[in-house]
Structure formats: structure tokens, C-alpha cells
mmCIF file with all atom_site columns, C-alpha atoms in Angstrom:
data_model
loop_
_atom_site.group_PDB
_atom_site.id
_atom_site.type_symbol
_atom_site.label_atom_id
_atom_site.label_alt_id
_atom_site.label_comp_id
_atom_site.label_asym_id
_atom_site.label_entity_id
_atom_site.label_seq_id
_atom_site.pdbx_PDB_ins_code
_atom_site.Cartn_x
_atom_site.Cartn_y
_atom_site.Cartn_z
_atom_site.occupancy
_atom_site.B_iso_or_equiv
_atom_site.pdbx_formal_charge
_atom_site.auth_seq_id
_atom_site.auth_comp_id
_atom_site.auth_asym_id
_atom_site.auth_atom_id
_atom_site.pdbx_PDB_model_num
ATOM 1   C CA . UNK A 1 1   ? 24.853  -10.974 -8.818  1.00 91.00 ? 1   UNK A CA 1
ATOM 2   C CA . UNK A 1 2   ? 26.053  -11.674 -5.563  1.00 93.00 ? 2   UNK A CA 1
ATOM 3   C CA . UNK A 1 3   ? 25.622  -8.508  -3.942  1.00 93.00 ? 3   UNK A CA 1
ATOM 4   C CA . UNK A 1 4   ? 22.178  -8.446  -5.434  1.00 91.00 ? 4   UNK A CA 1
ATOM 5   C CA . UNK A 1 5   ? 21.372  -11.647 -3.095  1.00 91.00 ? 5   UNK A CA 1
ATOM 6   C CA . UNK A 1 6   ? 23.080  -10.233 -0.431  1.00 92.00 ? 6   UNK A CA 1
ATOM 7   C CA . UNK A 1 7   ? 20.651  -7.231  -0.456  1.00 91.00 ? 7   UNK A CA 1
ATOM 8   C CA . UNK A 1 8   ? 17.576  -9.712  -0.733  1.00 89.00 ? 8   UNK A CA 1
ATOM 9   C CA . UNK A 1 9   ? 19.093  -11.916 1.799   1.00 92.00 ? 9   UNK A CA 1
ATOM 10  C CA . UNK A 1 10  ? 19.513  -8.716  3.973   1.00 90.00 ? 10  UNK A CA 1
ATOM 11  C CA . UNK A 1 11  ? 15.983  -7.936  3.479   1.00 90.00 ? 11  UNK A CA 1
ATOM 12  C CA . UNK A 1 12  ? 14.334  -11.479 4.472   1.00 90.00 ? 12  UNK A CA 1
ATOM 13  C CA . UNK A 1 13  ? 16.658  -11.524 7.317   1.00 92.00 ? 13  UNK A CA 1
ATOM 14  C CA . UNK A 1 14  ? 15.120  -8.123  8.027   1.00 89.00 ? 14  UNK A CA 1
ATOM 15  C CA . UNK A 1 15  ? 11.349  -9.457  8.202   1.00 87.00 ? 15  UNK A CA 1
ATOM 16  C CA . UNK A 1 16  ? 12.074  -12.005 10.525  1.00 91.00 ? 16  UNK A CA 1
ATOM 17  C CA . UNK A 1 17  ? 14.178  -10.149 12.699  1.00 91.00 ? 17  UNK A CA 1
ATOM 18  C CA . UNK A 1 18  ? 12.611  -6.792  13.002  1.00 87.00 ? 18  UNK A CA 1
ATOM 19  C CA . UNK A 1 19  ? 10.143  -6.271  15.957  1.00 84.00 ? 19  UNK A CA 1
ATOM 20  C CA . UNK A 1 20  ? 7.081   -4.481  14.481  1.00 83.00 ? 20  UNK A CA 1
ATOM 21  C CA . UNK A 1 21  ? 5.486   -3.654  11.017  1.00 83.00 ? 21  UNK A CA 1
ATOM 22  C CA . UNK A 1 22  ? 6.577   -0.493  10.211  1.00 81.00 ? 22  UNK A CA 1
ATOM 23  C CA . UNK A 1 23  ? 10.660  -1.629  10.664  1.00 82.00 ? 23  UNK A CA 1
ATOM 24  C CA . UNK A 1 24  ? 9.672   -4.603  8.731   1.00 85.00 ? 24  UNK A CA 1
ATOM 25  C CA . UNK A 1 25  ? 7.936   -2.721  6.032   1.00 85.00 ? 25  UNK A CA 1
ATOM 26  C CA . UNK A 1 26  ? 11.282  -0.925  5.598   1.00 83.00 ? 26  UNK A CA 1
ATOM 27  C CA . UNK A 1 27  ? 13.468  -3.766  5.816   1.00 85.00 ? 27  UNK A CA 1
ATOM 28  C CA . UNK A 1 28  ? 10.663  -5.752  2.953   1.00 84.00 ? 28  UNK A CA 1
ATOM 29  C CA . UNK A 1 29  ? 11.066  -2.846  0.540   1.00 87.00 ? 29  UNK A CA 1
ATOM 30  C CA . UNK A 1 30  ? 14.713  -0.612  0.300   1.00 84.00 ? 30  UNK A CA 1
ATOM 31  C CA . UNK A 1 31  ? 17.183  -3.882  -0.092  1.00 88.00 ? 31  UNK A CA 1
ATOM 32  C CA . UNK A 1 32  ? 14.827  -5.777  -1.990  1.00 86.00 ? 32  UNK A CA 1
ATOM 33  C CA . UNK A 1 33  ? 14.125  -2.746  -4.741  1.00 89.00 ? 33  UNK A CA 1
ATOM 34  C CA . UNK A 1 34  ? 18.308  -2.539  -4.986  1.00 91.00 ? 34  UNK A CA 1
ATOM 35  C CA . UNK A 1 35  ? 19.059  -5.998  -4.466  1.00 91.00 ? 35  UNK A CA 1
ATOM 36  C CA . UNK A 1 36  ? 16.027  -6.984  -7.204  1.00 91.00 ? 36  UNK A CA 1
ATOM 37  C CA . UNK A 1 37  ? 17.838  -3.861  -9.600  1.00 92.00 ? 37  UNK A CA 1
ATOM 38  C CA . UNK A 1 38  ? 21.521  -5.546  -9.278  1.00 93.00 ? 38  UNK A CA 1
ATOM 39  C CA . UNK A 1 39  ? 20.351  -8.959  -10.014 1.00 92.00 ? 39  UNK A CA 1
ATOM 40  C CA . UNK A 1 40  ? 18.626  -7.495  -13.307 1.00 93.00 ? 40  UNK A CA 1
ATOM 41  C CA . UNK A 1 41  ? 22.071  -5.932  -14.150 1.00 93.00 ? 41  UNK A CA 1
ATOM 42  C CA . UNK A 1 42  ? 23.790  -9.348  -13.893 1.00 93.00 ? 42  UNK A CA 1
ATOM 43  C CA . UNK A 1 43  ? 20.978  -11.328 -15.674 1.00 92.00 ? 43  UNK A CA 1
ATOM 44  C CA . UNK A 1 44  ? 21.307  -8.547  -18.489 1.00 92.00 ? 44  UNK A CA 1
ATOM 45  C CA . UNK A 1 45  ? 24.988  -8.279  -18.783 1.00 92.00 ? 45  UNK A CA 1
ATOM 46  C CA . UNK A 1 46  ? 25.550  -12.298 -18.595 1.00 92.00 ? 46  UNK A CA 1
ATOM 47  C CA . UNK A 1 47  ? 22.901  -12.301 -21.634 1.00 90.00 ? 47  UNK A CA 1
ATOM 48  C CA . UNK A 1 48  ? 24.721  -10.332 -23.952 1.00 84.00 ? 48  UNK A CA 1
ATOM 49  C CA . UNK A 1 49  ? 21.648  -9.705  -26.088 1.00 87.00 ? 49  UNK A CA 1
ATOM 50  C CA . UNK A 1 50  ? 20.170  -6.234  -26.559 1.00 88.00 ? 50  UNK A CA 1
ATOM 51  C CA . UNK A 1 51  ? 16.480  -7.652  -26.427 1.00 91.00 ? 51  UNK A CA 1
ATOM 52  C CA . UNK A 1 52  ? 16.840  -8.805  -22.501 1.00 92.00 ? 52  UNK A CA 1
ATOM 53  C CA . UNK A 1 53  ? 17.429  -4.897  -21.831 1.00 93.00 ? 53  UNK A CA 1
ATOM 54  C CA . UNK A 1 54  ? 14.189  -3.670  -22.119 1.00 93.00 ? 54  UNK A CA 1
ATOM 55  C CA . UNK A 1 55  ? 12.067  -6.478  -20.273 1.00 93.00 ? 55  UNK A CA 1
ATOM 56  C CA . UNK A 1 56  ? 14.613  -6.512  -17.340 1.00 93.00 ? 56  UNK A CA 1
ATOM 57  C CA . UNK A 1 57  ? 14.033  -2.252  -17.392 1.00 93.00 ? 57  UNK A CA 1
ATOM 58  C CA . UNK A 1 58  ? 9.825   -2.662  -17.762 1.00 94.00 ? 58  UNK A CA 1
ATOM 59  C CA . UNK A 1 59  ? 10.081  -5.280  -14.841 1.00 93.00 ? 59  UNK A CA 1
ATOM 60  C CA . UNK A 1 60  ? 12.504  -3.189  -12.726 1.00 92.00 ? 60  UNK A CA 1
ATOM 61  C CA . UNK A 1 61  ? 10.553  -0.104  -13.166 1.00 93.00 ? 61  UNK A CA 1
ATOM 62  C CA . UNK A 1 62  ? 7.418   -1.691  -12.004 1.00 93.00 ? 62  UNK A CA 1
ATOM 63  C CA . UNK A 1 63  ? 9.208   -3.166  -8.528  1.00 91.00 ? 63  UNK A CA 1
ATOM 64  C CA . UNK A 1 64  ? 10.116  1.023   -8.364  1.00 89.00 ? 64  UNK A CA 1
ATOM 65  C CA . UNK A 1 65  ? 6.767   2.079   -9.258  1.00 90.00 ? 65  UNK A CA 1
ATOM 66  C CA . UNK A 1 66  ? 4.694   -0.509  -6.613  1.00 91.00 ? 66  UNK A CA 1
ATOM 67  C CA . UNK A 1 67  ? 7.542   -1.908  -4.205  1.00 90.00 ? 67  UNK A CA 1
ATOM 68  C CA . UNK A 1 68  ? 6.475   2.290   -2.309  1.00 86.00 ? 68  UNK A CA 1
ATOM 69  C CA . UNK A 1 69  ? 2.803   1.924   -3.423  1.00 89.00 ? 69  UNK A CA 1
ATOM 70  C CA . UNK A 1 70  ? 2.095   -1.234  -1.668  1.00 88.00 ? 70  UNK A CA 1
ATOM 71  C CA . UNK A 1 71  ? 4.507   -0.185  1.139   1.00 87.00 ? 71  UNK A CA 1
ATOM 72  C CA . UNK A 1 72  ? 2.749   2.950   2.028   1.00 85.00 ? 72  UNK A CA 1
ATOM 73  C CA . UNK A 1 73  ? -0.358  1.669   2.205   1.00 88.00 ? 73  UNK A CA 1
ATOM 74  C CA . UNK A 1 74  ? 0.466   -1.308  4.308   1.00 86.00 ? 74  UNK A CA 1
ATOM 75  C CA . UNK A 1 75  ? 1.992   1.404   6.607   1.00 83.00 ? 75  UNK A CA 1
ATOM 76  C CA . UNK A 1 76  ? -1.368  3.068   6.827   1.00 82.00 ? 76  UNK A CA 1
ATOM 77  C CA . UNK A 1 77  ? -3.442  0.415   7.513   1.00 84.00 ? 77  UNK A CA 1
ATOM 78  C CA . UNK A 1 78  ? -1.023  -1.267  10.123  1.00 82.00 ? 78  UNK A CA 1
ATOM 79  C CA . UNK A 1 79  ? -0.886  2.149   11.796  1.00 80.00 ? 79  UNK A CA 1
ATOM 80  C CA . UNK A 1 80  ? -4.620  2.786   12.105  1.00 79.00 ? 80  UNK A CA 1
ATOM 81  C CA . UNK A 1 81  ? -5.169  -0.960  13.256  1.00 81.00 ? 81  UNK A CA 1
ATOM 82  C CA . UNK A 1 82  ? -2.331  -0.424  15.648  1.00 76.00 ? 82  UNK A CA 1
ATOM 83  C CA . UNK A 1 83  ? 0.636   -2.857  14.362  1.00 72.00 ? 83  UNK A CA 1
ATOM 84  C CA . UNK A 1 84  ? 3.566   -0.813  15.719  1.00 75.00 ? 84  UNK A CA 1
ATOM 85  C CA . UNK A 1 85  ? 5.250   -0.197  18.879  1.00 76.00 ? 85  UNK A CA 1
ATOM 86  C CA . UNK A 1 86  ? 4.954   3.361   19.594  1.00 75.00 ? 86  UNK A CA 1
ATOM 87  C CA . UNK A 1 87  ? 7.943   3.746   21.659  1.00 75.00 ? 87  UNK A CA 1
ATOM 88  C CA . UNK A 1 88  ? 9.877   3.053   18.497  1.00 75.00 ? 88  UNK A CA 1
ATOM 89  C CA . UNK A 1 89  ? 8.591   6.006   16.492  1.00 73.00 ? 89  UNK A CA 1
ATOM 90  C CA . UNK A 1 90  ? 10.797  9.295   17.299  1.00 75.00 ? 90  UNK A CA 1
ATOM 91  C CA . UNK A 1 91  ? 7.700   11.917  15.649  1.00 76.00 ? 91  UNK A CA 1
ATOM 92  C CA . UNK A 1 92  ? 4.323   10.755  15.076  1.00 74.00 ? 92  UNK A CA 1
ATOM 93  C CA . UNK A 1 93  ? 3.184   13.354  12.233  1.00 73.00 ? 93  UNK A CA 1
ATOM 94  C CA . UNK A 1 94  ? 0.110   11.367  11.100  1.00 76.00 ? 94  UNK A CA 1
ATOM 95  C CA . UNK A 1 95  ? -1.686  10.591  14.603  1.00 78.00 ? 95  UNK A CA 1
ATOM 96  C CA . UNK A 1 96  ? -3.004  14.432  14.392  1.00 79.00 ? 96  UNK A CA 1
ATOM 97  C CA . UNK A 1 97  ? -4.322  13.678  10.915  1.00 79.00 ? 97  UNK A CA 1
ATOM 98  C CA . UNK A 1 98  ? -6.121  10.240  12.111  1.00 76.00 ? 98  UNK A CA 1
ATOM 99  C CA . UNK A 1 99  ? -7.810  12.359  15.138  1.00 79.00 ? 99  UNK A CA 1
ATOM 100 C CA . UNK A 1 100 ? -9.005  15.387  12.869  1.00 82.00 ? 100 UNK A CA 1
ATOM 101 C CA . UNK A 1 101 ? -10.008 12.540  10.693  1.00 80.00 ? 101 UNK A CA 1
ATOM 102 C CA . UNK A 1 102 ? -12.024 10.353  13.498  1.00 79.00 ? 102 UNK A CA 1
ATOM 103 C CA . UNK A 1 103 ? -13.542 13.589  14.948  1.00 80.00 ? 103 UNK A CA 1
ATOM 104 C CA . UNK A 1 104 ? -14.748 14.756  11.265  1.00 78.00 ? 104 UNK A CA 1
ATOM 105 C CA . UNK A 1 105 ? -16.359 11.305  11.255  1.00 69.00 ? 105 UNK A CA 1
ATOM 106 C CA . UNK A 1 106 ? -17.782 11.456  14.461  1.00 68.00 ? 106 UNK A CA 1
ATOM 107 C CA . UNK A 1 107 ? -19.736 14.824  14.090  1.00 63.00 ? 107 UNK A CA 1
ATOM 108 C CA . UNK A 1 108 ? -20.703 13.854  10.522  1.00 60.00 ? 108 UNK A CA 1
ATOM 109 C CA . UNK A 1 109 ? -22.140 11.166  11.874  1.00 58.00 ? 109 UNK A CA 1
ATOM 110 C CA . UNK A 1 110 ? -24.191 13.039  15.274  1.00 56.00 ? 110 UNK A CA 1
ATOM 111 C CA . UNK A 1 111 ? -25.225 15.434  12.988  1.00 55.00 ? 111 UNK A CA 1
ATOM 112 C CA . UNK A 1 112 ? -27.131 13.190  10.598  1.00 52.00 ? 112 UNK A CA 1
ATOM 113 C CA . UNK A 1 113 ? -27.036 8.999   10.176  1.00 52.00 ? 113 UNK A CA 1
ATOM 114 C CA . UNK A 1 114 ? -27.914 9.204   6.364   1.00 50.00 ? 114 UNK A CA 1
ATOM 115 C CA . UNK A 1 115 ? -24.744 11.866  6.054   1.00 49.00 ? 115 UNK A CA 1
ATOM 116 C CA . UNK A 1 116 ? -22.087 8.652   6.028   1.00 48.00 ? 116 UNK A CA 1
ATOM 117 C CA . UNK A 1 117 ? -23.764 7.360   3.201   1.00 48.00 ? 117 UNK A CA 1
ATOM 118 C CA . UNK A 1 118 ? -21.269 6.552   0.394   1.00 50.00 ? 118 UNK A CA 1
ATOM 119 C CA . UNK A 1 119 ? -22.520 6.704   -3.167  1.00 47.00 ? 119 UNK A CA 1
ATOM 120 C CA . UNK A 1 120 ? -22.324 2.800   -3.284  1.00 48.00 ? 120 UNK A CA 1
ATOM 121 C CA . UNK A 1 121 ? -24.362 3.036   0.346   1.00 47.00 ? 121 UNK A CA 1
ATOM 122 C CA . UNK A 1 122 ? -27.103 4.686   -1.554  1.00 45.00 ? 122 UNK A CA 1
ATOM 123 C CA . UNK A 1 123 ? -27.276 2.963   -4.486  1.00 48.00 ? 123 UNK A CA 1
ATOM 124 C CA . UNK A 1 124 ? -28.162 0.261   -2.007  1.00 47.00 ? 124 UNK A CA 1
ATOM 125 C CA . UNK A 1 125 ? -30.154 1.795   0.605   1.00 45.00 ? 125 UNK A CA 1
ATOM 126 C CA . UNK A 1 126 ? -34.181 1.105   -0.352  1.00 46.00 ? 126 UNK A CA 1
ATOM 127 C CA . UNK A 1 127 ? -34.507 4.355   1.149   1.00 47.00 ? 127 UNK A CA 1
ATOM 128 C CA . UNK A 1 128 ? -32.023 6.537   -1.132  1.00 46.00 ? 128 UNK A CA 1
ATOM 129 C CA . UNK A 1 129 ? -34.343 5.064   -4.369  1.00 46.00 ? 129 UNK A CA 1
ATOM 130 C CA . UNK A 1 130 ? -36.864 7.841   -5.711  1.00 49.00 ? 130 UNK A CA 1
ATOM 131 C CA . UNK A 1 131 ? -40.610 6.199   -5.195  1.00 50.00 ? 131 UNK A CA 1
ATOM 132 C CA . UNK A 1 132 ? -41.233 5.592   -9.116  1.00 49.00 ? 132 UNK A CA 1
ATOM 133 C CA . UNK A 1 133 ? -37.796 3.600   -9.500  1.00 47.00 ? 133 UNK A CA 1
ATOM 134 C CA . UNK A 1 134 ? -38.192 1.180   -6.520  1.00 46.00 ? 134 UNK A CA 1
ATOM 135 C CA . UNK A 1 135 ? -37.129 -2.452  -7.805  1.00 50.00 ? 135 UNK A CA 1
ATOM 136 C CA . UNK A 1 136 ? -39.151 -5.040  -7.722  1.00 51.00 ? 136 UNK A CA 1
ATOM 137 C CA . UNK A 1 137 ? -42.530 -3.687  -8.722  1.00 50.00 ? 137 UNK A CA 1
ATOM 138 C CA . UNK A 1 138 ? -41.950 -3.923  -12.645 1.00 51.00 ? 138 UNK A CA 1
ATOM 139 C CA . UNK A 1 139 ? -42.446 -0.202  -13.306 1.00 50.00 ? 139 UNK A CA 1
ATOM 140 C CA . UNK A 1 140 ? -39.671 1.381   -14.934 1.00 50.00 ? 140 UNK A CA 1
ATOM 141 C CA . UNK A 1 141 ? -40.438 5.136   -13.581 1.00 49.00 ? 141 UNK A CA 1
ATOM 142 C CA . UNK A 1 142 ? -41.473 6.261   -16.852 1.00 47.00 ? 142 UNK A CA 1
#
């Protein structure tokens, strides 16, 4: 039990000491999965019930499932809106997949304005209705 705190004490002392998102992220997520799994193993062993096994496994396993989840995705979005000090990073393998991205976007979008249209976009857009299904004037198109 008391390592277990000691790896979630390691981790907040991480997020408040770290300088940028990314290092945070990391700091948020590896202690706190292991720290969050010995403190489990504790509760479970000072039980000394079989049924406490199960629920402390099913609530374990979903930290491991969406502790990487949720971390990746922060990552993403912190890197696109710029949340990280560059200088820290030693390779940079997604900044070539952001510009092929932002160019694909880009010519999409020269090419035709009606091409970055998502399916929600037209299901909005009074111009994407057909002429007999326009809302509003009571016809149903049939």
C-alpha cells in the first residue's frame, strides 16, 4: 500500500513539476496506472474475501484500458495546438504526418468549398437538401 502512494505521489509531484504537456502527460499516466494497480493489491489482500477480487480486476483493467486512451489523445491535441516545448522532443515523427495532413486539407479545400463538407455539414447545409425534401414547406417529397 505504501509503495502504491508513493507511485501516485510520484505522479502528482510529476504534474506540477514537469515543464510542458507532453512530460506531464507521462508523468499523469505510467506511476499512476502502477501505483493505482498496487493499491488494488493491498485493498484485495487486506480484504480476505474472494468477491473483492474481481471488482478491484474490472476497475484496474479499465485504468489499463483508458489511463493510454485518454493519454494519447490529449497528446494529439496538445501537439497540434502547440502545448510543448520543441526543444525537448529528441525526433518529431508526427510533424510530417500533420503537414501531409494540412496540405491534403488545403488543396481539398482550393479545389472545391463544398468538398470539406462532412456528412453532418450536409445534412445541415440548405443547399445539400434535394428540391422536393426542403423543410419547411410541408411537402414530404412524395
Amino acid at each position: 500500500m505504501v509503495v502504491g502512494a508513493l507511485m501516485s505521489l510520484a505522479a502528482a509531484i510529476g504534474l506540477l513539476r514537469f515543464p510542458d504537456l507532453l512530460s506531464r502527460m507521462h508523468a499523469a499516466t505510467k506511476p499512476q496506472v502502477l501505483g493505482l494497480f498496487l493499491l488494488l493489491a493491498a485493498i484485495g489482500l487486506q480484504m480476505r474475501t474472494f468477491w473483492v477480487w474481481p471488482v478491484l480486476l474490472i476497475a484496474w483493467l479499465f485504468q489499463l484500458l483508458t489511463v493510454p486512451v485518454s493519454a494519447h489523445m490529449v497528446g494529439r491535441a496538445g501537439y497540434r495546438t502547440k502545448h510543448l516545448h520543441r526543444e525537448m522532443l529528441t525526433t518529431d515523427e508526427l510533424e510530417a504526418v500533420v503537414q501531409a495532413a494540412t496540405l491534403t486539407g488545403r488543396q481539398d479545400s482550393a479545389d472545391s468549398p463544398h468538398t470539406a463538407l462532412t456528412a453532418r455539414d450536409a445534412a445541415v447545409e440548405p443547399d445539400a437538401w434535394p428540391a422536393e425534401e426542403t423543410p419547411g414547406d410541408g411537402s414530404s417529397g412524395k
